[in-house]
């Protein structure tokens, strides 16, 4: 099955349009189901606009834990809904389409991590929150892109660190900490990895006065720092930022144009945060097909039918919760992946 295949249970939802009638029905069903709707920054604009809360996956999971509603509808990818369930075990967590996976989370399995740990039995494992519950359960401390540097810096300098799964974020952490005992898993988000340095350099030359907002998961993050180091782009205009950091920077910027290197769904929130600024995608094809599986039809089906529920084994959830809670005590958790 490809991400474009439509399973039988979606029959009857194919002609849904995100109009005012759809919005009214979504809100009615959410109230009837005692549900709060959470949408990740990379979701379709109409999904972001109908949501009760929009943000990065960890911030949304923490909102879910504090929400008065007993049902959480997580418009994102599967590992995000798992994290919400880990932090809200007594609540019902739904994802509008359970097929919405993540190439980065899939780049390391629990068996992979178990074998890697066996090679370094005394190492501390730091895992990005963009991982499955099973991987989090084998992790010592989770991190977001906004606090990854602080999490690794909090570990004694003589301890070996295994960082997974994103190689670009790991390279950024190694660069910032100067740590030579940091081993990095060779995983990546296929969308972020596809935003390359040549594209960034071309866009920077075409927009010489623009600021650069670059997500550290991107394949072009090193190139952005190189451009700054070589003087091709003023150093103060290159910003390596989490999604939450991008929103903060957007609200503060005085630039007329900003080049954005991340999944294109983020542009919707940036434009809302700073409507006077022109935000341009470094790669306008950087769209995650898994994020875009959460369609207006899928959300309506989810609320009507209570589908698809996300559950996490209790023992796995308990172990995973510890690694997330350790992270929450460090740096800026909830500021974004």
Short mmCIF file of C-alpha atoms in Angstrom, two decimals:
data_model
loop_
_atom_site.label_atom_id
_atom_site.label_comp_id
_atom_site.label_asym_id
_atom_site.label_seq_id
_atom_site.Cartn_x
_atom_site.Cartn_y
_atom_site.Cartn_z
CA UNK A 1 0.00 0.00 0.00
CA UNK A 2 1.32 3.47 -0.85
CA UNK A 3 0.54 6.62 1.10
CA UNK A 4 -1.88 7.55 -1.68
CA UNK A 5 -3.97 4.39 -1.44
CA UNK A 6 -7.36 4.84 0.22
CA UNK A 7 -8.51 1.94 2.41
CA UNK A 8 -12.12 0.78 2.36
CA UNK A 9 -13.01 2.51 5.62
CA UNK A 10 -12.47 5.88 3.92
CA UNK A 11 -15.25 5.26 1.40
CA UNK A 12 -17.87 7.98 1.53
CA UNK A 13 -15.40 10.69 2.62
CA UNK A 14 -13.77 11.30 -0.75
CA UNK A 15 -15.68 14.46 -1.73
CA UNK A 16 -15.28 16.39 1.53
CA UNK A 17 -14.42 20.06 1.03
CA UNK A 18 -12.99 22.19 3.85
CA UNK A 19 -15.75 24.80 3.71
CA UNK A 20 -17.82 26.49 6.42
CA UNK A 21 -20.20 23.54 6.62
CA UNK A 22 -17.27 21.16 7.14
CA UNK A 23 -15.82 23.42 9.84
CA UNK A 24 -19.15 23.61 11.67
CA UNK A 25 -19.51 19.82 11.58
CA UNK A 26 -15.95 19.27 12.82
CA UNK A 27 -16.53 21.62 15.75
CA UNK A 28 -19.88 20.01 16.55
CA UNK A 29 -18.44 16.50 16.53
CA UNK A 30 -15.42 17.56 18.60
CA UNK A 31 -17.74 19.00 21.25
CA UNK A 32 -19.94 15.90 21.14
CA UNK A 33 -16.88 13.65 21.56
CA UNK A 34 -15.34 15.89 24.26
CA UNK A 35 -12.25 16.20 22.08
CA UNK A 36 -9.55 18.79 21.55
CA UNK A 37 -7.95 18.99 18.10
CA UNK A 38 -4.18 19.41 17.89
CA UNK A 39 -2.39 20.16 14.60
CA UNK A 40 1.32 20.07 13.86
CA UNK A 41 2.93 23.02 12.07
CA UNK A 42 3.39 20.90 8.93
CA UNK A 43 -0.29 20.11 8.48
CA UNK A 44 -2.46 21.41 5.64
CA UNK A 45 -3.54 25.05 6.24
CA UNK A 46 -7.23 24.09 6.61
CA UNK A 47 -6.31 21.54 9.30
CA UNK A 48 -4.19 24.11 11.15
CA UNK A 49 -7.03 26.64 10.96
CA UNK A 50 -9.66 24.30 12.46
CA UNK A 51 -7.41 23.06 15.29
CA UNK A 52 -7.71 24.19 18.89
CA UNK A 53 -3.92 24.26 19.16
CA UNK A 54 -1.12 24.36 16.57
CA UNK A 55 2.55 23.75 17.32
CA UNK A 56 5.39 21.24 17.39
CA UNK A 57 4.85 17.67 18.49
CA UNK A 58 6.17 17.89 22.06
CA UNK A 59 4.44 21.17 22.87
CA UNK A 60 1.18 19.68 21.59
CA UNK A 61 1.68 16.52 23.65
CA UNK A 62 2.13 18.63 26.76
CA UNK A 63 -1.01 20.60 25.88
CA UNK A 64 -2.79 17.25 25.49
CA UNK A 65 -1.72 16.21 28.97
CA UNK A 66 -3.15 19.41 30.48
CA UNK A 67 -6.33 19.52 28.39
CA UNK A 68 -9.67 19.17 30.16
CA UNK A 69 -11.06 17.08 27.29
CA UNK A 70 -10.88 13.31 27.55
CA UNK A 71 -10.14 12.73 23.85
CA UNK A 72 -7.14 14.05 21.92
CA UNK A 73 -7.31 14.21 18.13
CA UNK A 74 -3.70 14.52 17.00
CA UNK A 75 -3.36 15.81 13.44
CA UNK A 76 0.23 14.82 12.81
CA UNK A 77 2.20 11.63 12.26
CA UNK A 78 2.04 8.44 14.28
CA UNK A 79 5.00 8.94 16.66
CA UNK A 80 3.48 12.27 17.72
CA UNK A 81 0.20 10.65 18.69
CA UNK A 82 2.20 7.98 20.57
CA UNK A 83 4.00 10.71 22.54
CA UNK A 84 0.66 12.27 23.45
CA UNK A 85 -0.55 8.87 24.67
CA UNK A 86 2.67 8.36 26.66
CA UNK A 87 2.09 11.67 28.48
CA UNK A 88 -1.69 11.20 28.72
CA UNK A 89 -2.19 7.46 29.39
CA UNK A 90 -5.74 7.86 30.73
CA UNK A 91 -6.98 9.78 27.69
CA UNK A 92 -8.21 8.49 24.35
CA UNK A 93 -5.80 9.53 21.60
CA UNK A 94 -6.95 9.45 17.98
CA UNK A 95 -5.02 10.07 14.76
CA UNK A 96 -7.14 10.77 11.67
CA UNK A 97 -5.11 8.31 9.57
CA UNK A 98 -3.01 5.63 11.26
CA UNK A 99 -0.95 5.19 8.07
CA UNK A 100 0.66 8.60 8.62
CA UNK A 101 4.18 7.47 9.46
CA UNK A 102 7.56 9.21 9.48
CA UNK A 103 10.68 8.40 7.49
CA UNK A 104 12.90 9.75 10.28
CA UNK A 105 11.22 7.72 13.04
CA UNK A 106 11.40 4.66 10.77
CA UNK A 107 15.15 5.10 10.26
CA UNK A 108 15.90 3.43 13.61
CA UNK A 109 14.03 0.53 15.22
CA UNK A 110 14.14 -0.72 18.79
CA UNK A 111 16.23 -3.70 17.60
CA UNK A 112 18.66 -1.33 15.86
CA UNK A 113 19.08 0.70 19.03
CA UNK A 114 19.44 -2.41 21.19
CA UNK A 115 22.29 -3.65 18.99
CA UNK A 116 23.98 -0.23 18.95
CA UNK A 117 23.79 0.00 22.73
CA UNK A 118 25.41 -3.45 23.00
CA UNK A 119 28.45 -2.05 21.16
CA UNK A 120 28.68 0.83 23.66
CA UNK A 121 27.35 -0.59 26.96
CA UNK A 122 28.36 2.44 29.06
CA UNK A 123 27.03 5.09 26.67
CA UNK A 124 24.20 7.53 27.33
CA UNK A 125 21.49 7.35 24.65
CA UNK A 126 19.97 10.63 23.51
CA UNK A 127 17.03 10.27 21.10
CA UNK A 128 15.21 12.97 19.22
CA UNK A 129 11.50 13.05 20.07
CA UNK A 130 10.88 12.11 16.43
CA UNK A 131 11.15 8.41 17.30
CA UNK A 132 8.76 5.59 18.11
CA UNK A 133 7.64 4.80 21.64
CA UNK A 134 9.73 1.60 21.53
CA UNK A 135 12.89 3.59 20.79
CA UNK A 136 12.07 6.16 23.49
CA UNK A 137 11.72 3.26 25.94
CA UNK A 138 15.38 2.32 25.31
CA UNK A 139 16.54 5.94 25.58
CA UNK A 140 18.12 7.68 28.55
CA UNK A 141 17.12 11.24 27.60
CA UNK A 142 15.00 12.52 24.74
CA UNK A 143 15.57 15.90 23.12
CA UNK A 144 13.96 18.37 20.74
CA UNK A 145 15.89 20.34 18.16
CA UNK A 146 15.63 23.40 20.43
CA UNK A 147 17.26 21.73 23.44
CA UNK A 148 19.41 18.98 21.85
CA UNK A 149 22.60 20.94 22.47
CA UNK A 150 21.67 21.55 26.10
CA UNK A 151 20.69 17.92 26.66
CA UNK A 152 24.02 16.63 25.34
CA UNK A 153 25.96 19.35 27.21
CA UNK A 154 24.29 18.21 30.45
CA UNK A 155 25.94 14.77 30.17
CA UNK A 156 29.39 14.44 31.81
CA UNK A 157 32.14 15.11 29.25
CA UNK A 158 33.78 11.73 29.77
CA UNK A 159 30.60 9.79 28.93
CA UNK A 160 30.12 8.40 25.44
CA UNK A 161 26.87 9.59 23.85
CA UNK A 162 24.82 7.76 21.22
CA UNK A 163 22.67 10.27 19.37
CA UNK A 164 19.80 9.11 17.16
CA UNK A 165 18.25 9.10 14.71
CA UNK A 166 18.84 12.33 12.77
CA UNK A 167 22.35 12.71 11.38
CA UNK A 168 21.95 16.39 10.52
CA UNK A 169 20.72 17.38 13.97
CA UNK A 170 23.49 15.20 15.43
CA UNK A 171 26.08 17.01 13.32
CA UNK A 172 24.71 20.34 14.56
CA UNK A 173 24.97 19.15 18.19
CA UNK A 174 28.54 17.93 17.67
CA UNK A 175 29.47 21.25 16.05
CA UNK A 176 27.98 23.26 18.91
CA UNK A 177 29.34 21.12 21.76
CA UNK A 178 32.72 20.22 20.23
CA UNK A 179 32.18 16.74 21.62
CA UNK A 180 34.32 14.02 19.99
CA UNK A 181 32.72 11.13 21.91
CA UNK A 182 29.32 11.71 20.29
CA UNK A 183 28.33 8.90 17.94
CA UNK A 184 25.58 9.73 15.45
CA UNK A 185 23.05 7.39 13.85
CA UNK A 186 22.80 7.80 10.06
CA UNK A 187 19.08 8.53 9.90
CA UNK A 188 17.23 11.37 8.23
CA UNK A 189 13.87 12.85 7.38
CA UNK A 190 13.64 12.40 3.61
CA UNK A 191 11.89 15.76 3.23
CA UNK A 192 14.40 17.78 5.24
CA UNK A 193 17.36 15.90 3.78
CA UNK A 194 16.13 16.85 0.32
CA UNK A 195 16.58 20.57 1.01
CA UNK A 196 20.18 20.79 -0.16
CA UNK A 197 23.00 23.28 0.07
CA UNK A 198 23.03 24.17 -3.63
CA UNK A 199 19.37 25.21 -3.45
CA UNK A 200 20.03 27.30 -0.38
CA UNK A 201 23.06 29.00 -1.96
CA UNK A 202 21.09 29.77 -5.15
CA UNK A 203 18.18 31.21 -3.18
CA UNK A 204 20.51 33.27 -0.98
CA UNK A 205 22.16 34.76 -4.08
CA UNK A 206 18.75 35.54 -5.59
CA UNK A 207 17.52 37.20 -2.38
CA UNK A 208 20.62 38.99 -1.03
CA UNK A 209 18.76 40.87 1.71
CA UNK A 210 16.76 37.93 3.04
CA UNK A 211 17.24 36.25 6.39
CA UNK A 212 17.66 32.47 6.43
CA UNK A 213 15.60 30.31 8.80
CA UNK A 214 17.05 26.80 8.63
CA UNK A 215 15.84 23.74 10.50
CA UNK A 216 18.79 21.68 11.84
CA UNK A 217 17.28 18.50 10.33
CA UNK A 218 17.88 19.92 6.86
CA UNK A 219 20.65 18.70 4.59
CA UNK A 220 21.54 22.36 3.98
CA UNK A 221 22.17 23.32 7.64
CA UNK A 222 25.95 22.94 7.29
CA UNK A 223 25.85 24.89 4.03
CA UNK A 224 24.04 27.75 5.75
CA UNK A 225 26.80 28.04 8.33
CA UNK A 226 29.41 27.77 5.57
CA UNK A 227 27.78 30.65 3.67
CA UNK A 228 27.89 32.75 6.83
CA UNK A 229 31.48 31.76 7.58
CA UNK A 230 32.57 32.70 4.05
CA UNK A 231 30.78 36.03 4.23
CA UNK A 232 28.38 35.15 1.42
CA UNK A 233 25.53 35.84 3.83
CA UNK A 234 25.95 38.06 6.90
CA UNK A 235 26.28 35.91 9.99
CA UNK A 236 23.43 37.63 11.80
CA UNK A 237 21.00 36.70 9.01
CA UNK A 238 21.59 32.93 9.30
CA UNK A 239 19.46 31.34 12.00
CA UNK A 240 19.43 27.59 12.76
CA UNK A 241 16.05 27.15 14.42
CA UNK A 242 13.47 24.67 15.59
CA UNK A 243 9.92 25.16 14.34
CA UNK A 244 9.04 26.95 17.58
CA UNK A 245 12.19 29.05 17.24
CA UNK A 246 11.17 30.01 13.71
CA UNK A 247 7.88 31.42 15.00
CA UNK A 248 9.66 33.44 17.69
CA UNK A 249 12.15 34.75 15.12
CA UNK A 250 9.34 35.60 12.68
CA UNK A 251 7.61 37.75 15.28
CA UNK A 252 10.88 39.58 15.99
CA UNK A 253 12.26 40.00 12.45
CA UNK A 254 12.47 43.32 10.63
CA UNK A 255 13.49 41.64 7.36
CA UNK A 256 11.25 42.10 4.33
CA UNK A 257 12.03 38.59 3.10
CA UNK A 258 12.90 35.34 4.88
CA UNK A 259 14.05 32.15 3.17
CA UNK A 260 12.73 29.12 5.05
CA UNK A 261 14.37 25.70 4.95
CA UNK A 262 11.90 23.23 6.42
CA UNK A 263 8.67 21.45 5.45
CA UNK A 264 6.46 23.92 3.59
CA UNK A 265 3.49 23.57 5.97
CA UNK A 266 5.45 25.82 8.35
CA UNK A 267 4.98 28.79 6.01
CA UNK A 268 1.31 29.06 7.00
CA UNK A 269 2.10 29.77 10.64
CA UNK A 270 5.05 32.04 9.80
CA UNK A 271 2.88 34.17 7.51
CA UNK A 272 0.23 34.44 10.20
CA UNK A 273 2.86 35.42 12.78
CA UNK A 274 4.41 38.16 10.61
CA UNK A 275 2.10 39.14 7.73
CA UNK A 276 4.33 42.08 6.72
CA UNK A 277 7.23 39.74 5.92
CA UNK A 278 7.47 37.63 2.76
CA UNK A 279 8.35 34.04 3.66
CA UNK A 280 9.74 31.95 0.80
CA UNK A 281 10.48 28.23 0.78
CA UNK A 282 14.06 27.30 -0.04
CA UNK A 283 12.55 24.20 -1.66
CA UNK A 284 8.86 24.56 -2.49
CA UNK A 285 8.63 20.80 -3.10
CA UNK A 286 9.52 19.99 0.52
CA UNK A 287 6.11 18.61 1.42
CA UNK A 288 5.75 15.57 3.68
CA UNK A 289 3.26 13.11 2.12
CA UNK A 290 2.62 11.55 5.55
CA UNK A 291 1.69 14.88 7.16
CA UNK A 292 -0.60 15.63 4.23
CA UNK A 293 -2.49 12.35 4.77
CA UNK A 294 -4.43 14.19 7.49
CA UNK A 295 -7.02 15.59 5.12
CA UNK A 296 -10.34 17.30 5.86
CA UNK A 297 -12.03 13.97 5.03
CA UNK A 298 -9.75 12.04 7.39
CA UNK A 299 -10.43 14.47 10.25
CA UNK A 300 -14.18 14.25 9.71
CA UNK A 301 -14.04 10.44 9.63
CA UNK A 302 -11.93 10.43 12.80
CA UNK A 303 -14.47 12.49 14.73
CA UNK A 304 -17.52 10.65 13.38
CA UNK A 305 -16.17 7.11 13.89
CA UNK A 306 -13.63 7.53 16.71
CA UNK A 307 -10.85 6.35 14.37
CA UNK A 308 -7.96 5.64 14.51
CA UNK A 309 -7.14 5.07 18.18
CA UNK A 310 -3.48 5.02 19.26
CA UNK A 311 -2.38 2.80 22.12
CA UNK A 312 1.06 2.13 23.62
CA UNK A 313 1.98 -0.93 25.68
CA UNK A 314 1.99 0.09 29.35
CA UNK A 315 5.55 -1.09 30.07
CA UNK A 316 6.89 0.61 26.93
CA UNK A 317 4.99 3.78 27.78
CA UNK A 318 6.35 3.84 31.35
CA UNK A 319 9.96 3.56 30.17
CA UNK A 320 9.43 6.06 27.36
CA UNK A 321 7.79 8.51 29.76
CA UNK A 322 10.96 8.58 31.89
CA UNK A 323 13.13 9.59 28.93
CA UNK A 324 10.70 12.35 27.97
CA UNK A 325 10.39 13.61 31.55
CA UNK A 326 14.19 13.79 31.88
CA UNK A 327 14.23 15.98 28.79
CA UNK A 328 11.50 18.25 30.14
CA UNK A 329 13.82 19.12 33.02
CA UNK A 330 16.50 20.43 30.65
CA UNK A 331 16.58 23.52 28.47
CA UNK A 332 13.55 24.49 26.41
CA UNK A 333 11.27 21.48 26.04
CA UNK A 334 8.16 22.13 24.03
CA UNK A 335 9.88 24.81 21.98
CA UNK A 336 9.89 22.56 19.02
CA UNK A 337 11.39 19.95 16.86
#
